């Protein structure tokens, strides 16, 4: 048996690309039936087709996580098409692809709001919808959210992103203590520099020198951790942030940014 045999999972927000695509692939390989949701219909279809070709049950869903109705609808549709729901994975987030790197006192309100929409608010919406499904099924369920080390350490020009990711870790702790007796767990994958297509376009390879392992992480390594946290292998782990950063946050000192 593989780690997720018999599990029904929704991978929401960017499930068709980057880390989300790797998690979709990993869940399919681990035996889960998967609903993969992405704002891009083609990407969702391609991701679902890839794991279906390998023998997994897969459904492609399309929706915008910034829409309350879309998020609730995606969770409900996934549960309907899969015949239930055991696992929710929230993926999409980030800063560089959505708003410019800006000092806090110069940041526009709409950029601050967008960072919270994409990194925290939609997660809370998806979690609430999944909790309702889990409870209606009689309890039991697992939630895994992709976070960032920026939520646990200071980072210049990333105040909104860091604050949202810190909120994500706090949300997981609250879900853990509030729903633990009903068999519901939530954990966060706290990622460092991962070599996604977007990151490769904005992060210099030279920055890998600050990582103790000497390289950036791969999306497949995040996917492996997601499979672990979604599976019975982590049945006594909840409310935690699993750091996937090659040792970045345990080293120091870092160079201070200039004021230029």
PDB file of C-alpha atoms in Angstrom:
ATOM      1  CA  UNK A   1       0.000   0.000   0.000  1.00  0.00           C
ATOM      2  CA  UNK A   2       1.085   3.573  -0.631  1.00  0.00           C
ATOM      3  CA  UNK A   3       0.794   6.439   1.826  1.00  0.00           C
ATOM      4  CA  UNK A   4      -2.475   7.921   0.548  1.00  0.00           C
ATOM      5  CA  UNK A   5      -4.321   4.840  -0.700  1.00  0.00           C
ATOM      6  CA  UNK A   6      -8.062   5.456  -0.560  1.00  0.00           C
ATOM      7  CA  UNK A   7      -7.735   9.141   0.332  1.00  0.00           C
ATOM      8  CA  UNK A   8      -9.728  11.802  -1.505  1.00  0.00           C
ATOM      9  CA  UNK A   9      -7.848  15.083  -1.814  1.00  0.00           C
ATOM     10  CA  UNK A  10      -8.435  18.593  -3.116  1.00  0.00           C
ATOM     11  CA  UNK A  11      -5.367  20.580  -4.124  1.00  0.00           C
ATOM     12  CA  UNK A  12      -6.599  24.141  -4.407  1.00  0.00           C
ATOM     13  CA  UNK A  13      -4.939  27.258  -5.786  1.00  0.00           C
ATOM     14  CA  UNK A  14      -2.178  26.718  -8.333  1.00  0.00           C
ATOM     15  CA  UNK A  15      -2.616  22.974  -8.384  1.00  0.00           C
ATOM     16  CA  UNK A  16      -1.656  22.914 -12.043  1.00  0.00           C
ATOM     17  CA  UNK A  17       1.759  24.566 -11.852  1.00  0.00           C
ATOM     18  CA  UNK A  18       4.973  24.775  -9.820  1.00  0.00           C
ATOM     19  CA  UNK A  19       4.710  23.413  -6.280  1.00  0.00           C
ATOM     20  CA  UNK A  20       1.019  22.681  -6.781  1.00  0.00           C
ATOM     21  CA  UNK A  21       1.703  20.565  -9.860  1.00  0.00           C
ATOM     22  CA  UNK A  22       4.379  18.632  -7.973  1.00  0.00           C
ATOM     23  CA  UNK A  23       1.981  18.003  -5.083  1.00  0.00           C
ATOM     24  CA  UNK A  24      -0.723  16.872  -7.512  1.00  0.00           C
ATOM     25  CA  UNK A  25       1.758  14.457  -9.070  1.00  0.00           C
ATOM     26  CA  UNK A  26       2.933  13.237  -5.657  1.00  0.00           C
ATOM     27  CA  UNK A  27      -0.577  12.636  -4.364  1.00  0.00           C
ATOM     28  CA  UNK A  28      -1.518  10.690  -7.471  1.00  0.00           C
ATOM     29  CA  UNK A  29       1.580   8.526  -7.140  1.00  0.00           C
ATOM     30  CA  UNK A  30       0.813   7.952  -3.448  1.00  0.00           C
ATOM     31  CA  UNK A  31      -2.598   6.481  -4.279  1.00  0.00           C
ATOM     32  CA  UNK A  32      -4.960   9.396  -3.667  1.00  0.00           C
ATOM     33  CA  UNK A  33      -7.968  10.330  -5.789  1.00  0.00           C
ATOM     34  CA  UNK A  34      -7.310  13.989  -6.584  1.00  0.00           C
ATOM     35  CA  UNK A  35      -9.312  17.063  -7.518  1.00  0.00           C
ATOM     36  CA  UNK A  36      -6.859  19.672  -8.789  1.00  0.00           C
ATOM     37  CA  UNK A  37      -7.998  23.303  -8.886  1.00  0.00           C
ATOM     38  CA  UNK A  38      -6.324  26.157 -10.714  1.00  0.00           C
ATOM     39  CA  UNK A  39      -7.398  29.550 -12.025  1.00  0.00           C
ATOM     40  CA  UNK A  40      -6.104  28.402 -15.423  1.00  0.00           C
ATOM     41  CA  UNK A  41      -8.435  25.774 -16.888  1.00  0.00           C
ATOM     42  CA  UNK A  42      -5.762  24.319 -19.203  1.00  0.00           C
ATOM     43  CA  UNK A  43      -3.216  23.911 -16.420  1.00  0.00           C
ATOM     44  CA  UNK A  44      -5.745  22.137 -14.219  1.00  0.00           C
ATOM     45  CA  UNK A  45      -6.712  19.817 -17.066  1.00  0.00           C
ATOM     46  CA  UNK A  46      -3.091  19.011 -17.894  1.00  0.00           C
ATOM     47  CA  UNK A  47      -2.237  18.233 -14.268  1.00  0.00           C
ATOM     48  CA  UNK A  48      -5.281  15.990 -13.885  1.00  0.00           C
ATOM     49  CA  UNK A  49      -4.580  14.226 -17.177  1.00  0.00           C
ATOM     50  CA  UNK A  50      -0.962  13.546 -16.179  1.00  0.00           C
ATOM     51  CA  UNK A  51      -1.850  11.650 -13.022  1.00  0.00           C
ATOM     52  CA  UNK A  52      -4.877  10.000 -14.632  1.00  0.00           C
ATOM     53  CA  UNK A  53      -2.579   8.603 -17.326  1.00  0.00           C
ATOM     54  CA  UNK A  54      -0.501   7.102 -14.513  1.00  0.00           C
ATOM     55  CA  UNK A  55      -3.558   5.365 -13.089  1.00  0.00           C
ATOM     56  CA  UNK A  56      -4.902   7.834 -10.535  1.00  0.00           C
ATOM     57  CA  UNK A  57      -8.464   9.111 -10.244  1.00  0.00           C
ATOM     58  CA  UNK A  58      -8.326  12.814 -11.139  1.00  0.00           C
ATOM     59  CA  UNK A  59     -10.704  15.715 -11.680  1.00  0.00           C
ATOM     60  CA  UNK A  60      -9.801  19.175 -13.008  1.00  0.00           C
ATOM     61  CA  UNK A  61     -11.540  22.167 -11.409  1.00  0.00           C
ATOM     62  CA  UNK A  62     -11.291  25.858 -12.232  1.00  0.00           C
ATOM     63  CA  UNK A  63     -11.806  28.812  -9.894  1.00  0.00           C
ATOM     64  CA  UNK A  64     -10.294  32.031  -8.535  1.00  0.00           C
ATOM     65  CA  UNK A  65      -9.265  31.790  -4.890  1.00  0.00           C
ATOM     66  CA  UNK A  66      -9.895  35.526  -4.461  1.00  0.00           C
ATOM     67  CA  UNK A  67     -13.625  34.800  -4.830  1.00  0.00           C
ATOM     68  CA  UNK A  68     -15.461  33.571  -1.728  1.00  0.00           C
ATOM     69  CA  UNK A  69     -18.045  31.841  -3.878  1.00  0.00           C
ATOM     70  CA  UNK A  70     -15.389  30.143  -6.022  1.00  0.00           C
ATOM     71  CA  UNK A  71     -13.518  28.781  -3.006  1.00  0.00           C
ATOM     72  CA  UNK A  72     -16.615  27.357  -1.327  1.00  0.00           C
ATOM     73  CA  UNK A  73     -17.788  25.984  -4.657  1.00  0.00           C
ATOM     74  CA  UNK A  74     -14.473  24.259  -5.350  1.00  0.00           C
ATOM     75  CA  UNK A  75     -14.525  22.472  -1.992  1.00  0.00           C
ATOM     76  CA  UNK A  76     -18.151  21.407  -2.451  1.00  0.00           C
ATOM     77  CA  UNK A  77     -17.574  20.249  -6.026  1.00  0.00           C
ATOM     78  CA  UNK A  78     -14.445  18.293  -5.087  1.00  0.00           C
ATOM     79  CA  UNK A  79     -16.327  16.481  -2.319  1.00  0.00           C
ATOM     80  CA  UNK A  80     -19.175  15.732  -4.705  1.00  0.00           C
ATOM     81  CA  UNK A  81     -17.021  14.455  -7.574  1.00  0.00           C
ATOM     82  CA  UNK A  82     -14.678  12.464  -5.359  1.00  0.00           C
ATOM     83  CA  UNK A  83     -17.481  11.029  -3.233  1.00  0.00           C
ATOM     84  CA  UNK A  84     -16.164  12.695  -0.095  1.00  0.00           C
ATOM     85  CA  UNK A  85     -13.088  14.588   1.062  1.00  0.00           C
ATOM     86  CA  UNK A  86     -10.244  13.493   3.338  1.00  0.00           C
ATOM     87  CA  UNK A  87      -7.486  15.996   2.554  1.00  0.00           C
ATOM     88  CA  UNK A  88      -7.332  19.689   1.655  1.00  0.00           C
ATOM     89  CA  UNK A  89      -4.077  21.181   0.372  1.00  0.00           C
ATOM     90  CA  UNK A  90      -3.833  24.946  -0.146  1.00  0.00           C
ATOM     91  CA  UNK A  91      -0.996  26.027  -2.384  1.00  0.00           C
ATOM     92  CA  UNK A  92      -1.120  29.379  -4.137  1.00  0.00           C
ATOM     93  CA  UNK A  93       0.613  32.338  -2.530  1.00  0.00           C
ATOM     94  CA  UNK A  94       3.736  34.399  -2.924  1.00  0.00           C
ATOM     95  CA  UNK A  95       4.600  38.001  -3.612  1.00  0.00           C
ATOM     96  CA  UNK A  96       6.922  38.550  -6.554  1.00  0.00           C
ATOM     97  CA  UNK A  97       4.436  37.399  -9.187  1.00  0.00           C
ATOM     98  CA  UNK A  98       1.669  39.638  -7.887  1.00  0.00           C
ATOM     99  CA  UNK A  99       2.966  42.889  -6.373  1.00  0.00           C
ATOM    100  CA  UNK A 100       6.275  44.778  -6.558  1.00  0.00           C
ATOM    101  CA  UNK A 101       8.807  44.586  -3.739  1.00  0.00           C
ATOM    102  CA  UNK A 102       8.057  47.799  -1.839  1.00  0.00           C
ATOM    103  CA  UNK A 103       9.041  49.348   1.478  1.00  0.00           C
ATOM    104  CA  UNK A 104       6.161  49.235   3.926  1.00  0.00           C
ATOM    105  CA  UNK A 105       5.550  52.991   4.125  1.00  0.00           C
ATOM    106  CA  UNK A 106       5.263  53.121   0.329  1.00  0.00           C
ATOM    107  CA  UNK A 107       2.999  50.105  -0.103  1.00  0.00           C
ATOM    108  CA  UNK A 108      -0.452  50.682  -1.599  1.00  0.00           C
ATOM    109  CA  UNK A 109      -3.462  49.452   0.363  1.00  0.00           C
ATOM    110  CA  UNK A 110      -4.655  47.391  -2.597  1.00  0.00           C
ATOM    111  CA  UNK A 111      -1.297  45.554  -2.726  1.00  0.00           C
ATOM    112  CA  UNK A 112      -1.499  44.819   1.008  1.00  0.00           C
ATOM    113  CA  UNK A 113      -5.021  43.470   0.570  1.00  0.00           C
ATOM    114  CA  UNK A 114      -3.999  41.338  -2.410  1.00  0.00           C
ATOM    115  CA  UNK A 115      -1.181  39.767  -0.388  1.00  0.00           C
ATOM    116  CA  UNK A 116      -3.663  38.777   2.314  1.00  0.00           C
ATOM    117  CA  UNK A 117      -6.206  37.549  -0.237  1.00  0.00           C
ATOM    118  CA  UNK A 118      -3.659  35.248  -1.890  1.00  0.00           C
ATOM    119  CA  UNK A 119      -1.742  34.092   1.172  1.00  0.00           C
ATOM    120  CA  UNK A 120      -4.244  33.916   4.037  1.00  0.00           C
ATOM    121  CA  UNK A 121      -7.862  34.877   3.382  1.00  0.00           C
ATOM    122  CA  UNK A 122      -8.564  32.241   0.752  1.00  0.00           C
ATOM    123  CA  UNK A 123      -6.916  29.607   2.952  1.00  0.00           C
ATOM    124  CA  UNK A 124      -9.255  30.467   5.823  1.00  0.00           C
ATOM    125  CA  UNK A 125     -12.212  30.293   3.409  1.00  0.00           C
ATOM    126  CA  UNK A 126     -11.127  26.906   2.051  1.00  0.00           C
ATOM    127  CA  UNK A 127     -10.420  25.570   5.544  1.00  0.00           C
ATOM    128  CA  UNK A 128     -13.860  26.617   6.789  1.00  0.00           C
ATOM    129  CA  UNK A 129     -15.532  24.905   3.836  1.00  0.00           C
ATOM    130  CA  UNK A 130     -13.445  21.745   4.307  1.00  0.00           C
ATOM    131  CA  UNK A 131     -14.172  21.645   8.043  1.00  0.00           C
ATOM    132  CA  UNK A 132     -17.893  21.612   7.279  1.00  0.00           C
ATOM    133  CA  UNK A 133     -17.405  18.654   4.924  1.00  0.00           C
ATOM    134  CA  UNK A 134     -15.191  16.802   7.413  1.00  0.00           C
ATOM    135  CA  UNK A 135     -17.713  17.290  10.229  1.00  0.00           C
ATOM    136  CA  UNK A 136     -20.667  16.258   8.058  1.00  0.00           C
ATOM    137  CA  UNK A 137     -18.768  13.047   7.274  1.00  0.00           C
ATOM    138  CA  UNK A 138     -18.446  12.371  10.993  1.00  0.00           C
ATOM    139  CA  UNK A 139     -15.024  13.906  11.615  1.00  0.00           C
ATOM    140  CA  UNK A 140     -11.506  13.018  10.511  1.00  0.00           C
ATOM    141  CA  UNK A 141      -9.672  15.033   7.889  1.00  0.00           C
ATOM    142  CA  UNK A 142      -6.294  16.578   7.165  1.00  0.00           C
ATOM    143  CA  UNK A 143      -5.311  20.037   5.959  1.00  0.00           C
ATOM    144  CA  UNK A 144      -1.871  20.948   4.606  1.00  0.00           C
ATOM    145  CA  UNK A 145      -1.035  24.533   3.646  1.00  0.00           C
ATOM    146  CA  UNK A 146       2.033  25.824   1.820  1.00  0.00           C
ATOM    147  CA  UNK A 147       3.640  28.609   3.847  1.00  0.00           C
ATOM    148  CA  UNK A 148       6.965  30.435   3.893  1.00  0.00           C
ATOM    149  CA  UNK A 149       9.920  31.062   6.172  1.00  0.00           C
ATOM    150  CA  UNK A 150       9.128  34.755   5.632  1.00  0.00           C
ATOM    151  CA  UNK A 151       6.278  34.245   8.082  1.00  0.00           C
ATOM    152  CA  UNK A 152       8.681  33.358  10.888  1.00  0.00           C
ATOM    153  CA  UNK A 153      11.545  35.785  10.223  1.00  0.00           C
ATOM    154  CA  UNK A 154      11.895  39.392   9.140  1.00  0.00           C
ATOM    155  CA  UNK A 155      12.369  40.056   5.432  1.00  0.00           C
ATOM    156  CA  UNK A 156      12.882  43.465   3.817  1.00  0.00           C
ATOM    157  CA  UNK A 157      10.266  44.612   1.293  1.00  0.00           C
ATOM    158  CA  UNK A 158       7.953  41.713   2.228  1.00  0.00           C
ATOM    159  CA  UNK A 159       5.991  42.994   5.236  1.00  0.00           C
ATOM    160  CA  UNK A 160       2.531  42.086   3.940  1.00  0.00           C
ATOM    161  CA  UNK A 161       3.614  38.702   2.619  1.00  0.00           C
ATOM    162  CA  UNK A 162       5.360  37.837   5.881  1.00  0.00           C
ATOM    163  CA  UNK A 163       2.424  38.954   8.013  1.00  0.00           C
ATOM    164  CA  UNK A 164       0.015  36.844   5.959  1.00  0.00           C
ATOM    165  CA  UNK A 165       2.234  33.761   6.182  1.00  0.00           C
ATOM    166  CA  UNK A 166       2.601  34.257   9.943  1.00  0.00           C
ATOM    167  CA  UNK A 167      -1.187  34.298  10.123  1.00  0.00           C
ATOM    168  CA  UNK A 168      -1.295  31.031   8.198  1.00  0.00           C
ATOM    169  CA  UNK A 169       0.837  29.297  10.837  1.00  0.00           C
ATOM    170  CA  UNK A 170      -1.381  30.722  13.569  1.00  0.00           C
ATOM    171  CA  UNK A 171      -4.492  29.474  11.757  1.00  0.00           C
ATOM    172  CA  UNK A 172      -3.044  25.954  11.696  1.00  0.00           C
ATOM    173  CA  UNK A 173      -2.397  26.056  15.440  1.00  0.00           C
ATOM    174  CA  UNK A 174      -5.954  27.203  16.116  1.00  0.00           C
ATOM    175  CA  UNK A 175      -7.488  24.500  13.907  1.00  0.00           C
ATOM    176  CA  UNK A 176      -5.310  21.900  15.631  1.00  0.00           C
ATOM    177  CA  UNK A 177      -6.530  22.716  19.138  1.00  0.00           C
ATOM    178  CA  UNK A 178     -10.156  23.421  18.188  1.00  0.00           C
ATOM    179  CA  UNK A 179     -10.787  20.325  16.055  1.00  0.00           C
ATOM    180  CA  UNK A 180      -8.283  17.784  17.340  1.00  0.00           C
ATOM    181  CA  UNK A 181     -10.860  15.767  19.284  1.00  0.00           C
ATOM    182  CA  UNK A 182     -12.790  15.355  16.036  1.00  0.00           C
ATOM    183  CA  UNK A 183      -9.791  13.816  14.323  1.00  0.00           C
ATOM    184  CA  UNK A 184      -8.983  16.856  12.171  1.00  0.00           C
ATOM    185  CA  UNK A 185      -5.370  17.928  11.728  1.00  0.00           C
ATOM    186  CA  UNK A 186      -3.778  20.974  10.073  1.00  0.00           C
ATOM    187  CA  UNK A 187      -0.090  21.602   9.414  1.00  0.00           C
ATOM    188  CA  UNK A 188       1.970  24.050   7.355  1.00  0.00           C
ATOM    189  CA  UNK A 189       4.847  23.452   4.951  1.00  0.00           C
ATOM    190  CA  UNK A 190       7.157  26.365   5.737  1.00  0.00           C
ATOM    191  CA  UNK A 191       9.182  26.737   2.554  1.00  0.00           C
ATOM    192  CA  UNK A 192      12.461  28.505   1.935  1.00  0.00           C
ATOM    193  CA  UNK A 193      13.813  29.176  -1.555  1.00  0.00           C
ATOM    194  CA  UNK A 194      12.185  26.630  -3.866  1.00  0.00           C
ATOM    195  CA  UNK A 195      13.212  26.514  -7.533  1.00  0.00           C
ATOM    196  CA  UNK A 196       9.780  27.090  -9.063  1.00  0.00           C
ATOM    197  CA  UNK A 197       9.486  28.609 -12.550  1.00  0.00           C
ATOM    198  CA  UNK A 198       8.618  31.996 -11.012  1.00  0.00           C
ATOM    199  CA  UNK A 199      11.480  31.877  -8.506  1.00  0.00           C
ATOM    200  CA  UNK A 200      14.007  31.034 -11.205  1.00  0.00           C
ATOM    201  CA  UNK A 201      13.061  34.241 -12.961  1.00  0.00           C
ATOM    202  CA  UNK A 202      13.613  36.558  -9.998  1.00  0.00           C
ATOM    203  CA  UNK A 203      16.123  34.899  -7.641  1.00  0.00           C
ATOM    204  CA  UNK A 204      19.821  34.876  -8.468  1.00  0.00           C
ATOM    205  CA  UNK A 205      21.477  31.430  -8.348  1.00  0.00           C
ATOM    206  CA  UNK A 206      24.216  33.106  -6.287  1.00  0.00           C
ATOM    207  CA  UNK A 207      21.785  33.333  -3.372  1.00  0.00           C
ATOM    208  CA  UNK A 208      22.089  29.571  -2.907  1.00  0.00           C
ATOM    209  CA  UNK A 209      25.368  30.289  -1.096  1.00  0.00           C
ATOM    210  CA  UNK A 210      23.286  31.277   1.960  1.00  0.00           C
ATOM    211  CA  UNK A 211      21.629  27.853   2.098  1.00  0.00           C
ATOM    212  CA  UNK A 212      23.612  25.345   4.210  1.00  0.00           C
ATOM    213  CA  UNK A 213      22.835  22.571   1.730  1.00  0.00           C
ATOM    214  CA  UNK A 214      24.246  24.791  -1.023  1.00  0.00           C
ATOM    215  CA  UNK A 215      21.215  24.701  -3.328  1.00  0.00           C
ATOM    216  CA  UNK A 216      17.591  25.719  -3.656  1.00  0.00           C
ATOM    217  CA  UNK A 217      14.848  23.215  -2.940  1.00  0.00           C
ATOM    218  CA  UNK A 218      12.860  21.412  -5.598  1.00  0.00           C
ATOM    219  CA  UNK A 219       9.077  21.394  -5.858  1.00  0.00           C
ATOM    220  CA  UNK A 220       9.169  17.601  -5.636  1.00  0.00           C
ATOM    221  CA  UNK A 221      10.754  17.867  -2.181  1.00  0.00           C
ATOM    222  CA  UNK A 222       7.858  20.014  -0.990  1.00  0.00           C
ATOM    223  CA  UNK A 223       5.470  17.464  -2.510  1.00  0.00           C
ATOM    224  CA  UNK A 224       7.120  14.627  -0.582  1.00  0.00           C
ATOM    225  CA  UNK A 225       6.582  16.540   2.664  1.00  0.00           C
ATOM    226  CA  UNK A 226       2.964  17.255   1.709  1.00  0.00           C
ATOM    227  CA  UNK A 227       2.314  13.542   1.163  1.00  0.00           C
ATOM    228  CA  UNK A 228       3.807  12.808   4.579  1.00  0.00           C
ATOM    229  CA  UNK A 229       1.701  15.417   6.402  1.00  0.00           C
ATOM    230  CA  UNK A 230      -1.470  14.309   4.585  1.00  0.00           C
ATOM    231  CA  UNK A 231      -0.941  10.627   5.371  1.00  0.00           C
ATOM    232  CA  UNK A 232      -1.342   8.413   8.447  1.00  0.00           C
ATOM    233  CA  UNK A 233       2.465   8.497   8.722  1.00  0.00           C
ATOM    234  CA  UNK A 234       2.036  11.871  10.492  1.00  0.00           C
ATOM    235  CA  UNK A 235      -1.056  10.921  12.504  1.00  0.00           C
ATOM    236  CA  UNK A 236       0.318  12.452  15.749  1.00  0.00           C
ATOM    237  CA  UNK A 237       1.459  15.723  14.159  1.00  0.00           C
ATOM    238  CA  UNK A 238      -0.860  18.734  14.122  1.00  0.00           C
ATOM    239  CA  UNK A 239      -0.602  22.502  14.417  1.00  0.00           C
ATOM    240  CA  UNK A 240       3.023  22.384  13.304  1.00  0.00           C
ATOM    241  CA  UNK A 241       5.135  24.187  10.720  1.00  0.00           C
ATOM    242  CA  UNK A 242       7.470  21.784   8.951  1.00  0.00           C
ATOM    243  CA  UNK A 243      10.393  23.869   7.709  1.00  0.00           C
ATOM    244  CA  UNK A 244      11.684  22.954   4.241  1.00  0.00           C
ATOM    245  CA  UNK A 245      14.543  25.377   3.656  1.00  0.00           C
ATOM    246  CA  UNK A 246      17.820  23.479   3.365  1.00  0.00           C
ATOM    247  CA  UNK A 247      18.840  24.845   6.771  1.00  0.00           C
ATOM    248  CA  UNK A 248      18.480  28.503   5.770  1.00  0.00           C
ATOM    249  CA  UNK A 249      16.727  29.648   8.933  1.00  0.00           C
ATOM    250  CA  UNK A 250      19.213  28.029  11.301  1.00  0.00           C
ATOM    251  CA  UNK A 251      22.246  29.811   9.921  1.00  0.00           C
ATOM    252  CA  UNK A 252      23.474  33.371  10.220  1.00  0.00           C
ATOM    253  CA  UNK A 253      24.325  36.121  10.073  1.00  0.00           C
ATOM    254  CA  UNK A 254      22.634  37.410   6.937  1.00  0.00           C
ATOM    255  CA  UNK A 255      23.788  40.576   5.193  1.00  0.00           C
ATOM    256  CA  UNK A 256      21.680  43.616   6.033  1.00  0.00           C
ATOM    257  CA  UNK A 257      19.899  45.351   3.165  1.00  0.00           C
ATOM    258  CA  UNK A 258      21.086  48.802   2.154  1.00  0.00           C
ATOM    259  CA  UNK A 259      18.829  51.858   2.348  1.00  0.00           C
ATOM    260  CA  UNK A 260      19.359  52.738  -1.306  1.00  0.00           C
TER     261      UNK A 260
END
